[in-house]
Amino acid sequence: MPSAPETRSREQWATRTGFILATLGSAIGLGNIWRFSYVAGENGGGAFLIAYCGALVLIGLPLLLAELALGRRAQGDVVQTFADAGPRNPLGIYGYVAVVGAGLILSYYSVVAGWVLRYFFEYLFALFGAPTGADPAGQFVSFIGDPWQPLAWHFVFLVGTFAIVAGGVRRGIEKLNRLLLPLLGLMVIGLVARGMTLPGGMDGARFLLAPDWRMLGEPSVYLAALGQAFFSIGLGMGVLVTYGSYLGRAHRLPTAALAIVAGDAAFAICAGLAIFPAVFAFGLVPEQGPLLAFITLPHVFATMPGGALTGLVFFALLFGAALTSAISLLEVPVAYVTRRFGLSRLRAATTIALLIFALGVPSSLGFGPLAHIEILGRGILDAVDQSVSSVALPLGGLVVAIMVGWVLPGDSAAEAADLKGGYLSPIWLGLLRYIVPLLILAILLSNIGLI
Ligand code: TRP
């Protein structure tokens, strides 16, 4: 039930910096550290980086601007925003898909963030002399294999996420991001310095940066790059539409979008430059899949001088980054439910956080009691992550591109993005209308073997 934009009274970001930090906080997350490092490792290091940068510039940036512009223009939650496409337009359904999809992402995101939280406390106690395990692999496997412990941490993480979102846009989300983002920046810089000064650390940098050209012939590398770009910027699930809707007209979007994409990519590369050198310096192999952060690195921390402190900083960084992203995912359904059902923010956030907890249970148990379940050859969490990031997010991006590129009149779209009259406007619209949809479709189809 869309109502006229001027009759909606909405919370707004207090400052432009607050908005940029919140959006950066949403972008910078487990995706930049945990996910980026193993996806890059599995897909040819530097070669992957080239495909990744291409995906960021040609697809990520135009779509980020489109999502923010759409949200700010509609001043509503994602369901409302897409309902504005018109009563009979099928794109309207996408609003609901985004609400459910954001919740689904958070459901497994929070499971991994729960693991992070557990390790954070382990290294914290290690500083006070508690022994850290001598066998990181065995320890991690027995931890995630346990039915209860990971569920408890998943719950604790969601309670933290809930508490921030319940605090509101300004007092919760914006405040936390203003506090945490500068700290995250400092921590990652400290870790890069530590990694690069390890003996043999340059091999790691070389692994991340030197391209293996043969990998560029593999279609799967492009799908991985596309999925990673979507996941890392946080596109395709209405997060940026929702954050954009708390912006007033006075803010200019294109520079903000550029700053966000650049900051997000820089952060991922820094995380890679912190992680790979450490892995190489200790003679380990980087292609460890999703377990890189939880097995390989604890191994490194156990051997290196000052490892407990480095481990603490690493897991503090992961935790902070995960929290600022998780709140953005929770905000999507919360914004919808408060408006649609007239619930208070507190009630909406409580209900949805509980639902998301339940939704995450199979992903968590997938390493223990449900370990025998395989979907397309992957465990539950991995299968949900892959299908979301490689299929649902790109399809979401396709819908956004169609909505902004084709459904909105070109003038209104350019105006919504603060590009009207400028030379960038035809470039942006051209990308959204042709390049983004074609590339997304081509990559999706080639990976199911259709082209
Ligand atoms: N971008 C975050 C990360 O890199 C995760 C995230 C936040 C996300 N919002 C999103 C992923 C929306 C997909 C869609 O960890």
GROMACS .gro file of C-alpha atoms and ligand atoms in nm:
model
  466
    1MET     CA    1   0.000   0.000   0.000
    2PRO     CA    2   0.223   0.276  -0.121
    3SER     CA    3   0.141   0.617   0.016
    4ALA     CA    4   0.268   0.949  -0.110
    5PRO     CA    5   0.631   0.996  -0.008
    6GLU     CA    6   0.565   1.325   0.173
    7THR     CA    7   0.316   1.168   0.413
    8ARG     CA    8   0.569   0.914   0.541
    9SER     CA    9   0.756   1.027   0.844
   10ARG     CA   10   1.083   0.841   0.857
   11GLU     CA   11   1.392   0.840   1.062
   12GLN     CA   12   1.693   0.994   0.890
   13TRP     CA   13   2.068   0.970   0.924
   14ALA     CA   14   2.200   1.252   1.139
   15THR     CA   15   2.497   1.328   0.913
   16ARG     CA   16   2.639   1.243   0.573
   17THR     CA   17   2.946   1.090   0.738
   18GLY     CA   18   2.715   0.878   0.950
   19PHE     CA   19   2.540   0.752   0.639
   20ILE     CA   20   2.866   0.675   0.458
   21LEU     CA   21   3.008   0.496   0.760
   22ALA     CA   22   2.690   0.294   0.807
   23THR     CA   23   2.690   0.190   0.442
   24LEU     CA   24   3.060   0.109   0.455
   25GLY     CA   25   2.990  -0.085   0.771
   26SER     CA   26   2.728  -0.285   0.586
   27ALA     CA   27   2.970  -0.350   0.301
   28ILE     CA   28   3.274  -0.435   0.510
   29GLY     CA   29   3.210  -0.763   0.681
   30LEU     CA   30   3.289  -1.132   0.693
   31GLY     CA   31   3.273  -1.102   0.315
   32ASN     CA   32   3.589  -0.893   0.304
   33ILE     CA   33   3.795  -1.101   0.539
   34TRP     CA   34   3.666  -1.454   0.577
   35ARG     CA   35   3.497  -1.492   0.239
   36PHE     CA   36   3.725  -1.282   0.018
   37SER     CA   37   4.042  -1.456   0.130
   38TYR     CA   38   3.920  -1.807   0.059
   39VAL     CA   39   3.733  -1.723  -0.261
   40ALA     CA   40   4.044  -1.546  -0.391
   41GLY     CA   41   4.254  -1.842  -0.280
   42GLU     CA   42   4.033  -2.091  -0.461
   43ASN     CA   43   4.009  -1.887  -0.780
   44GLY     CA   44   4.363  -1.805  -0.870
   45GLY     CA   45   4.465  -1.515  -0.647
   46GLY     CA   46   4.565  -1.219  -0.864
   47ALA     CA   47   4.364  -1.345  -1.162
   48PHE     CA   48   4.058  -1.345  -0.945
   49LEU     CA   49   4.138  -0.990  -0.839
   50ILE     CA   50   4.125  -0.871  -1.199
   51ALA     CA   51   3.785  -1.028  -1.259
   52TYR     CA   52   3.677  -0.892  -0.922
   53CYS     CA   53   3.777  -0.533  -1.002
   54GLY     CA   54   3.598  -0.561  -1.335
   55ALA     CA   55   3.283  -0.677  -1.159
   56LEU     CA   56   3.310  -0.393  -0.907
   57VAL     CA   57   3.345  -0.118  -1.165
   58LEU     CA   58   3.107  -0.243  -1.435
   59ILE     CA   59   2.838  -0.395  -1.216
   60GLY     CA   60   2.888  -0.315  -0.849
   61LEU     CA   61   2.926   0.061  -0.867
   62PRO     CA   62   2.634   0.133  -1.102
   63LEU     CA   63   2.408  -0.098  -0.903
   64LEU     CA   64   2.510   0.050  -0.570
   65LEU     CA   65   2.422   0.395  -0.696
   66ALA     CA   66   2.094   0.259  -0.835
   67GLU     CA   67   1.995   0.099  -0.504
   68LEU     CA   68   2.075   0.408  -0.301
   69ALA     CA   69   1.894   0.635  -0.548
   70LEU     CA   70   1.589   0.410  -0.553
   71GLY     CA   71   1.565   0.401  -0.174
   72ARG     CA   72   1.613   0.772  -0.127
   73ARG     CA   73   1.359   0.850  -0.395
   74ALA     CA   74   1.094   0.620  -0.249
   75GLN     CA   75   1.165   0.704   0.118
   76GLY     CA   76   1.026   0.366   0.208
   77ASP     CA   77   1.120   0.008   0.291
   78VAL     CA   78   1.212  -0.229   0.012
   79VAL     CA   79   0.858  -0.368  -0.033
   80GLN     CA   80   0.715  -0.020  -0.068
   81THR     CA   81   0.993   0.085  -0.301
   82PHE     CA   82   0.928  -0.196  -0.546
   83ALA     CA   83   0.551  -0.167  -0.512
   84ASP     CA   84   0.601   0.180  -0.657
   85ALA     CA   85   0.684   0.009  -0.987
   86GLY     CA   86   0.309  -0.016  -1.035
   87PRO     CA   87   0.028  -0.246  -0.923
   88ARG     CA   88   0.057  -0.492  -1.209
   89ASN     CA   89   0.431  -0.489  -1.246
   90PRO     CA   90   0.583  -0.828  -1.150
   91LEU     CA   91   0.892  -0.652  -1.017
   92GLY     CA   92   0.682  -0.569  -0.710
   93ILE     CA   93   0.736  -0.922  -0.582
   94TYR     CA   94   1.107  -0.857  -0.551
   95GLY     CA   95   1.047  -0.645  -0.240
   96TYR     CA   96   0.924  -0.953  -0.057
   97VAL     CA   97   1.205  -1.167  -0.193
   98ALA     CA   98   1.453  -0.914  -0.056
   99VAL     CA   99   1.291  -0.914   0.289
  100VAL     CA  100   1.311  -1.293   0.310
  101GLY     CA  101   1.651  -1.309   0.139
  102ALA     CA  102   1.813  -1.061   0.376
  103GLY     CA  103   1.684  -1.271   0.666
  104LEU     CA  104   1.817  -1.588   0.505
  105ILE     CA  105   2.162  -1.436   0.457
  106LEU     CA  106   2.167  -1.318   0.815
  107SER     CA  107   2.067  -1.665   0.933
  108TYR     CA  108   2.393  -1.827   0.821
  109TYR     CA  109   2.603  -1.511   0.848
  110SER     CA  110   2.522  -1.510   1.214
  111VAL     CA  111   2.630  -1.874   1.251
  112VAL     CA  112   2.977  -1.788   1.118
  113ALA     CA  113   2.983  -1.468   1.325
  114GLY     CA  114   2.903  -1.686   1.627
  115TRP     CA  115   3.217  -1.893   1.557
  116VAL     CA  116   3.410  -1.566   1.539
  117LEU     CA  117   3.274  -1.459   1.873
  118ARG     CA  118   3.385  -1.783   2.033
  119TYR     CA  119   3.738  -1.740   1.899
  120PHE     CA  120   3.743  -1.378   2.005
  121PHE     CA  121   3.684  -1.487   2.364
  122GLU     CA  122   3.937  -1.764   2.339
  123TYR     CA  123   4.211  -1.517   2.241
  124LEU     CA  124   4.091  -1.270   2.500
  125PHE     CA  125   4.132  -1.530   2.773
  126ALA     CA  126   4.463  -1.635   2.620
  127LEU     CA  127   4.594  -1.287   2.696
  128PHE     CA  128   4.529  -1.363   3.061
  129GLY     CA  129   4.717  -1.686   3.040
  130ALA     CA  130   4.450  -1.939   2.944
  131PRO     CA  131   4.607  -2.194   2.710
  132THR     CA  132   4.498  -2.190   2.345
  133GLY     CA  133   4.452  -2.528   2.182
  134ALA     CA  134   4.756  -2.707   2.050
  135ASP     CA  135   4.556  -2.862   1.769
  136PRO     CA  136   4.358  -2.587   1.591
  137ALA     CA  137   4.204  -2.816   1.332
  138GLY     CA  138   4.084  -3.076   1.579
  139GLN     CA  139   3.960  -2.806   1.810
  140PHE     CA  140   3.761  -2.627   1.541
  141VAL     CA  141   3.612  -2.946   1.404
  142SER     CA  142   3.499  -3.058   1.745
  143PHE     CA  143   3.359  -2.711   1.818
  144ILE     CA  144   3.146  -2.682   1.504
  145GLY     CA  145   3.055  -3.050   1.532
  146ASP     CA  146   2.903  -2.993   1.873
  147PRO     CA  147   2.525  -2.948   1.848
  148TRP     CA  148   2.488  -2.686   2.123
  149GLN     CA  149   2.789  -2.460   2.146
  150PRO     CA  150   2.773  -2.307   1.796
  151LEU     CA  151   2.399  -2.256   1.840
  152ALA     CA  152   2.459  -2.070   2.163
  153TRP     CA  153   2.712  -1.837   1.996
  154HIS     CA  154   2.477  -1.788   1.700
  155PHE     CA  155   2.215  -1.680   1.951
  156VAL     CA  156   2.450  -1.445   2.137
  157PHE     CA  157   2.555  -1.278   1.813
  158LEU     CA  158   2.194  -1.224   1.709
  159VAL     CA  159   2.110  -1.072   2.046
  160GLY     CA  160   2.388  -0.816   1.991
  161THR     CA  161   2.263  -0.742   1.640
  162PHE     CA  162   1.910  -0.710   1.767
  163ALA     CA  163   2.013  -0.468   2.043
  164ILE     CA  164   2.166  -0.224   1.795
  165VAL     CA  165   1.881  -0.237   1.547
  166ALA     CA  166   1.625  -0.196   1.824
  167GLY     CA  167   1.807   0.128   1.916
  168GLY     CA  168   1.695   0.287   1.589
  169VAL     CA  169   1.861   0.432   1.281
  170ARG     CA  170   2.042   0.717   1.452
  171ARG     CA  171   2.088   0.602   1.806
  172GLY     CA  172   2.160   0.241   1.716
  173ILE     CA  173   2.292   0.184   1.365
  174GLU     CA  174   2.460   0.518   1.296
  175LYS     CA  175   2.618   0.548   1.639
  176LEU     CA  176   2.766   0.199   1.633
  177ASN     CA  177   2.915   0.249   1.288
  178ARG     CA  178   3.069   0.583   1.379
  179LEU     CA  179   3.234   0.415   1.671
  180LEU     CA  180   3.344   0.089   1.512
  181LEU     CA  181   3.451   0.174   1.158
  182PRO     CA  182   3.755   0.385   1.252
  183LEU     CA  183   3.860   0.107   1.490
  184LEU     CA  184   3.824  -0.156   1.218
  185GLY     CA  185   4.042   0.056   0.989
  186LEU     CA  186   4.314   0.079   1.253
  187MET     CA  187   4.302  -0.291   1.325
  188VAL     CA  188   4.335  -0.395   0.963
  189ILE     CA  189   4.629  -0.161   0.910
  190GLY     CA  190   4.799  -0.304   1.217
  191LEU     CA  191   4.748  -0.657   1.089
  192VAL     CA  192   4.887  -0.574   0.744
  193ALA     CA  193   5.198  -0.429   0.905
  194ARG     CA  194   5.237  -0.744   1.114
  195GLY     CA  195   5.183  -0.977   0.818
  196MET     CA  196   5.417  -0.801   0.579
  197THR     CA  197   5.702  -0.790   0.826
  198LEU     CA  198   5.698  -1.165   0.883
  199PRO     CA  199   5.986  -1.345   0.716
  200GLY     CA  200   5.869  -1.474   0.380
  201GLY     CA  201   5.561  -1.257   0.406
  202MET     CA  202   5.615  -1.114   0.058
  203ASP     CA  203   5.527  -1.452  -0.095
  204GLY     CA  204   5.180  -1.408   0.040
  205ALA     CA  205   5.149  -1.062  -0.111
  206ARG     CA  206   5.270  -1.208  -0.439
  207PHE     CA  207   5.013  -1.484  -0.420
  208LEU     CA  208   4.733  -1.232  -0.372
  209LEU     CA  209   4.852  -0.985  -0.633
  210ALA     CA  210   5.027  -1.184  -0.907
  211PRO     CA  211   4.780  -1.301  -1.172
  212ASP     CA  212   4.762  -1.660  -1.289
  213TRP     CA  213   4.636  -1.581  -1.641
  214ARG     CA  214   4.513  -1.931  -1.714
  215MET     CA  215   4.242  -1.891  -1.452
  216LEU     CA  216   4.088  -1.610  -1.658
  217GLY     CA  217   3.975  -1.876  -1.906
  218GLU     CA  218   3.755  -2.040  -1.643
  219PRO     CA  219   3.390  -1.922  -1.641
  220SER     CA  220   3.362  -2.018  -1.275
  221VAL     CA  221   3.616  -1.749  -1.184
  222TYR     CA  222   3.379  -1.485  -1.321
  223LEU     CA  223   3.085  -1.626  -1.132
  224ALA     CA  224   3.291  -1.626  -0.816
  225ALA     CA  225   3.401  -1.267  -0.880
  226LEU     CA  226   3.045  -1.158  -0.949
  227GLY     CA  227   2.908  -1.333  -0.643
  228GLN     CA  228   3.184  -1.190  -0.428
  229ALA     CA  229   3.126  -0.836  -0.559
  230PHE     CA  230   2.754  -0.862  -0.481
  231PHE     CA  231   2.811  -1.013  -0.142
  232SER     CA  232   3.083  -0.775  -0.041
  233ILE     CA  233   2.908  -0.453  -0.140
  234GLY     CA  234   2.587  -0.600  -0.005
  235LEU     CA  235   2.384  -0.562  -0.324
  236GLY     CA  236   2.067  -0.728  -0.436
  237MET     CA  237   1.880  -0.773  -0.108
  238GLY     CA  238   1.738  -0.430  -0.043
  239VAL     CA  239   1.996  -0.334   0.221
  240LEU     CA  240   2.116  -0.031   0.029
  241VAL     CA  241   1.762   0.059  -0.075
  242THR     CA  242   1.670   0.063   0.293
  243TYR     CA  243   1.978   0.260   0.401
  244GLY     CA  244   1.924   0.503   0.113
  245SER     CA  245   1.569   0.561   0.228
  246TYR     CA  246   1.697   0.725   0.546
  247LEU     CA  247   1.872   0.992   0.341
  248GLY     CA  248   1.741   1.336   0.261
  249ARG     CA  249   1.783   1.510  -0.073
  250ALA     CA  250   2.071   1.726   0.040
  251HIS     CA  251   2.325   1.443   0.021
  252ARG     CA  252   2.500   1.371  -0.305
  253LEU     CA  253   2.504   1.006  -0.399
  254PRO     CA  254   2.767   0.944  -0.670
  255THR     CA  255   3.069   1.039  -0.458
  256ALA     CA  256   2.928   0.842  -0.167
  257ALA     CA  257   2.885   0.534  -0.388
  258LEU     CA  258   3.240   0.566  -0.517
  259ALA     CA  259   3.380   0.603  -0.167
  260ILE     CA  260   3.189   0.295  -0.052
  261VAL     CA  261   3.303   0.068  -0.336
  262ALA     CA  262   3.663   0.189  -0.308
  263GLY     CA  263   3.664   0.155   0.069
  264ASP     CA  264   3.515  -0.191   0.054
  265ALA     CA  265   3.767  -0.314  -0.204
  266ALA     CA  266   4.060  -0.155  -0.023
  267PHE     CA  267   3.952  -0.325   0.295
  268ALA     CA  268   3.932  -0.666   0.130
  269ILE     CA  269   4.276  -0.626  -0.024
  270CYS     CA  270   4.421  -0.517   0.309
  271ALA     CA  271   4.264  -0.819   0.475
  272GLY     CA  272   4.422  -1.038   0.207
  273LEU     CA  273   4.757  -0.868   0.261
  274ALA     CA  274   4.727  -0.940   0.630
  275ILE     CA  275   4.621  -1.302   0.594
  276PHE     CA  276   4.819  -1.453   0.305
  277PRO     CA  277   5.165  -1.341   0.416
  278ALA     CA  278   5.104  -1.497   0.756
  279VAL     CA  279   4.986  -1.819   0.593
  280PHE     CA  280   5.293  -1.839   0.368
  281ALA     CA  281   5.538  -1.734   0.635
  282PHE     CA  282   5.443  -2.045   0.829
  283GLY     CA  283   5.459  -2.275   0.532
  284LEU     CA  284   5.085  -2.340   0.510
  285VAL     CA  285   4.870  -2.363   0.198
  286PRO     CA  286   4.612  -2.094   0.137
  287GLU     CA  287   4.345  -2.297  -0.042
  288GLN     CA  288   4.169  -2.405   0.273
  289GLY     CA  289   3.820  -2.296   0.177
  290PRO     CA  290   3.591  -2.145   0.437
  291LEU     CA  291   3.808  -2.286   0.714
  292LEU     CA  292   4.104  -2.061   0.634
  293ALA     CA  293   4.018  -1.815   0.910
  294PHE     CA  294   3.938  -2.073   1.172
  295ILE     CA  295   4.203  -2.340   1.124
  296THR     CA  296   4.493  -2.206   0.921
  297LEU     CA  297   4.517  -1.876   1.102
  298PRO     CA  298   4.491  -2.012   1.458
  299HIS     CA  299   4.777  -2.235   1.353
  300VAL     CA  300   4.973  -1.927   1.256
  301PHE     CA  301   4.882  -1.747   1.578
  302ALA     CA  302   4.994  -2.045   1.782
  303THR     CA  303   5.341  -2.037   1.624
  304MET     CA  304   5.413  -1.670   1.579
  305PRO     CA  305   5.563  -1.449   1.848
  306GLY     CA  306   5.290  -1.231   1.998
  307GLY     CA  307   5.036  -1.459   1.832
  308ALA     CA  308   4.773  -1.437   2.105
  309LEU     CA  309   4.748  -1.060   2.071
  310THR     CA  310   4.747  -1.077   1.691
  311GLY     CA  311   4.475  -1.342   1.711
  312LEU     CA  312   4.273  -1.123   1.941
  313VAL     CA  313   4.299  -0.826   1.706
  314PHE     CA  314   4.210  -1.048   1.409
  315PHE     CA  315   3.897  -1.189   1.568
  316ALA     CA  316   3.799  -0.849   1.711
  317LEU     CA  317   3.822  -0.716   1.356
  318LEU     CA  318   3.611  -0.999   1.220
  319PHE     CA  319   3.355  -0.958   1.493
  320GLY     CA  320   3.320  -0.579   1.452
  321ALA     CA  321   3.299  -0.611   1.076
  322ALA     CA  322   3.036  -0.886   1.104
  323LEU     CA  323   2.825  -0.684   1.347
  324THR     CA  324   2.807  -0.371   1.132
  325SER     CA  325   2.698  -0.589   0.837
  326ALA     CA  326   2.451  -0.800   1.030
  327ILE     CA  327   2.261  -0.494   1.150
  328SER     CA  328   2.211  -0.382   0.792
  329LEU     CA  329   2.066  -0.721   0.703
  330LEU     CA  330   1.833  -0.717   1.002
  331GLU     CA  331   1.718  -0.364   0.924
  332VAL     CA  332   1.562  -0.474   0.592
  333PRO     CA  333   1.288  -0.697   0.742
  334VAL     CA  334   1.257  -0.475   1.050
  335ALA     CA  335   1.185  -0.165   0.838
  336TYR     CA  336   0.922  -0.360   0.646
  337VAL     CA  337   0.750  -0.517   0.945
  338THR     CA  338   0.733  -0.197   1.152
  339ARG     CA  339   0.562  -0.018   0.867
  340ARG     CA  340   0.340  -0.298   0.741
  341PHE     CA  341   0.216  -0.432   1.073
  342GLY     CA  342   0.251  -0.115   1.276
  343LEU     CA  343   0.479  -0.286   1.529
  344SER     CA  344   0.724  -0.094   1.743
  345ARG     CA  345   1.088  -0.125   1.641
  346LEU     CA  346   1.156  -0.326   1.955
  347ARG     CA  347   0.881  -0.579   1.887
  348ALA     CA  348   0.964  -0.610   1.520
  349ALA     CA  349   1.333  -0.660   1.589
  350THR     CA  350   1.262  -0.919   1.860
  351THR     CA  351   1.027  -1.123   1.644
  352ILE     CA  352   1.249  -1.117   1.340
  353ALA     CA  353   1.569  -1.192   1.527
  354LEU     CA  354   1.400  -1.500   1.676
  355LEU     CA  355   1.280  -1.614   1.335
  356ILE     CA  356   1.628  -1.568   1.194
  357PHE     CA  357   1.776  -1.765   1.479
  358ALA     CA  358   1.547  -2.056   1.392
  359LEU     CA  359   1.627  -2.023   1.023
  360GLY     CA  360   2.000  -2.051   1.102
  361VAL     CA  361   1.968  -2.373   1.303
  362PRO     CA  362   2.012  -2.611   1.005
  363SER     CA  363   2.321  -2.418   0.885
  364SER     CA  364   2.470  -2.448   1.230
  365LEU     CA  365   2.384  -2.815   1.276
  366GLY     CA  366   2.517  -2.887   0.927
  367PHE     CA  367   2.861  -2.937   1.076
  368GLY     CA  368   2.741  -3.168   1.350
  369PRO     CA  369   2.424  -3.377   1.370
  370LEU     CA  370   2.324  -3.280   1.015
  371ALA     CA  371   2.668  -3.322   0.861
  372HIS     CA  372   2.543  -3.608   0.644
  373ILE     CA  373   2.310  -3.374   0.455
  374GLU     CA  374   2.456  -3.252   0.129
  375ILE     CA  375   2.295  -3.016  -0.116
  376LEU     CA  376   2.461  -3.022  -0.459
  377GLY     CA  377   2.772  -3.167  -0.302
  378ARG     CA  378   2.804  -2.904  -0.033
  379GLY     CA  379   2.719  -2.884   0.333
  380ILE     CA  380   2.409  -2.686   0.431
  381LEU     CA  381   2.573  -2.353   0.517
  382ASP     CA  382   2.795  -2.358   0.212
  383ALA     CA  383   2.503  -2.451  -0.014
  384VAL     CA  384   2.286  -2.169   0.119
  385ASP     CA  385   2.575  -1.922   0.087
  386GLN     CA  386   2.656  -2.029  -0.268
  387SER     CA  387   2.299  -2.021  -0.389
  388VAL     CA  388   2.236  -1.685  -0.230
  389SER     CA  389   2.550  -1.512  -0.348
  390SER     CA  390   2.585  -1.670  -0.689
  391VAL     CA  391   2.219  -1.681  -0.785
  392ALA     CA  392   1.984  -1.478  -0.565
  393LEU     CA  393   2.202  -1.167  -0.532
  394PRO     CA  394   2.280  -1.138  -0.905
  395LEU     CA  395   1.911  -1.192  -0.987
  396GLY     CA  396   1.826  -0.920  -0.734
  397GLY     CA  397   2.076  -0.696  -0.909
  398LEU     CA  398   1.909  -0.772  -1.239
  399VAL     CA  399   1.575  -0.658  -1.100
  400VAL     CA  400   1.727  -0.335  -0.967
  401ALA     CA  401   1.891  -0.268  -1.304
  402ILE     CA  402   1.561  -0.320  -1.485
  403MET     CA  403   1.369  -0.109  -1.237
  404VAL     CA  404   1.607   0.187  -1.254
  405GLY     CA  405   1.721   0.145  -1.614
  406TRP     CA  406   1.394   0.058  -1.783
  407VAL     CA  407   1.092   0.115  -1.558
  408LEU     CA  408   1.179   0.460  -1.425
  409PRO     CA  409   1.191   0.729  -1.691
  410GLY     CA  410   1.559   0.809  -1.764
  411ASP     CA  411   1.520   1.164  -1.636
  412SER     CA  412   1.379   1.061  -1.300
  413ALA     CA  413   1.644   0.794  -1.259
  414ALA     CA  414   1.926   1.037  -1.332
  415GLU     CA  415   1.771   1.290  -1.101
  416ALA     CA  416   1.730   1.036  -0.822
  417ALA     CA  417   2.101   0.955  -0.850
  418ASP     CA  418   2.209   1.323  -0.863
  419LEU     CA  419   2.345   1.271  -1.213
  420LYS     CA  420   2.092   1.473  -1.410
  421GLY     CA  421   2.245   1.684  -1.683
  422GLY     CA  422   2.598   1.555  -1.618
  423TYR     CA  423   2.808   1.356  -1.863
  424LEU     CA  424   2.799   1.055  -1.631
  425SER     CA  425   2.427   1.015  -1.660
  426PRO     CA  426   2.420   0.842  -2.003
  427ILE     CA  427   2.713   0.622  -1.902
  428TRP     CA  428   2.541   0.512  -1.582
  429LEU     CA  429   2.208   0.452  -1.755
  430GLY     CA  430   2.379   0.268  -2.039
  431LEU     CA  431   2.554   0.041  -1.792
  432LEU     CA  432   2.231  -0.029  -1.605
  433ARG     CA  433   2.023  -0.088  -1.915
  434TYR     CA  434   2.258  -0.305  -2.116
  435ILE     CA  435   2.590  -0.397  -1.964
  436VAL     CA  436   2.477  -0.495  -1.614
  437PRO     CA  437   2.187  -0.720  -1.723
  438LEU     CA  438   2.385  -0.876  -2.007
  439LEU     CA  439   2.688  -0.951  -1.795
  440ILE     CA  440   2.481  -1.091  -1.512
  441LEU     CA  441   2.281  -1.313  -1.746
  442ALA     CA  442   2.588  -1.425  -1.939
  443ILE     CA  443   2.774  -1.520  -1.624
  444LEU     CA  444   2.475  -1.702  -1.474
  445LEU     CA  445   2.397  -1.891  -1.796
  446SER     CA  446   2.754  -1.986  -1.872
  447ASN     CA  447   2.784  -2.138  -1.532
  448ILE     CA  448   2.486  -2.362  -1.574
  449GLY     CA  449   2.637  -2.460  -1.903
  450LEU     CA  450   2.388  -2.287  -2.132
  451ILE     CA  451   2.642  -2.070  -2.314
  452TRP     N1  452   2.863  -0.704   0.274
  452TRP     C1  453   2.869  -0.783   0.392
  452TRP     C2  454   3.000  -0.858   0.396
  452TRP     O1  455   3.083  -0.837   0.315
  452TRP     C3  456   2.751  -0.876   0.407
  452TRP     C4  457   2.625  -0.812   0.370
  452TRP     C5  458   2.568  -0.702   0.426
  452TRP     C6  459   2.542  -0.850   0.262
  452TRP     N2  460   2.454  -0.669   0.358
  452TRP     C7  461   2.436  -0.758   0.259
  452TRP     C8  462   2.548  -0.952   0.170
  452TRP     C9  463   2.337  -0.770   0.160
  452TRP    C10  464   2.450  -0.962   0.074
  452TRP    C11  465   2.345  -0.871   0.069
  452TRP     O2  466   3.022  -0.937   0.482
   0.00000   0.00000   0.00000
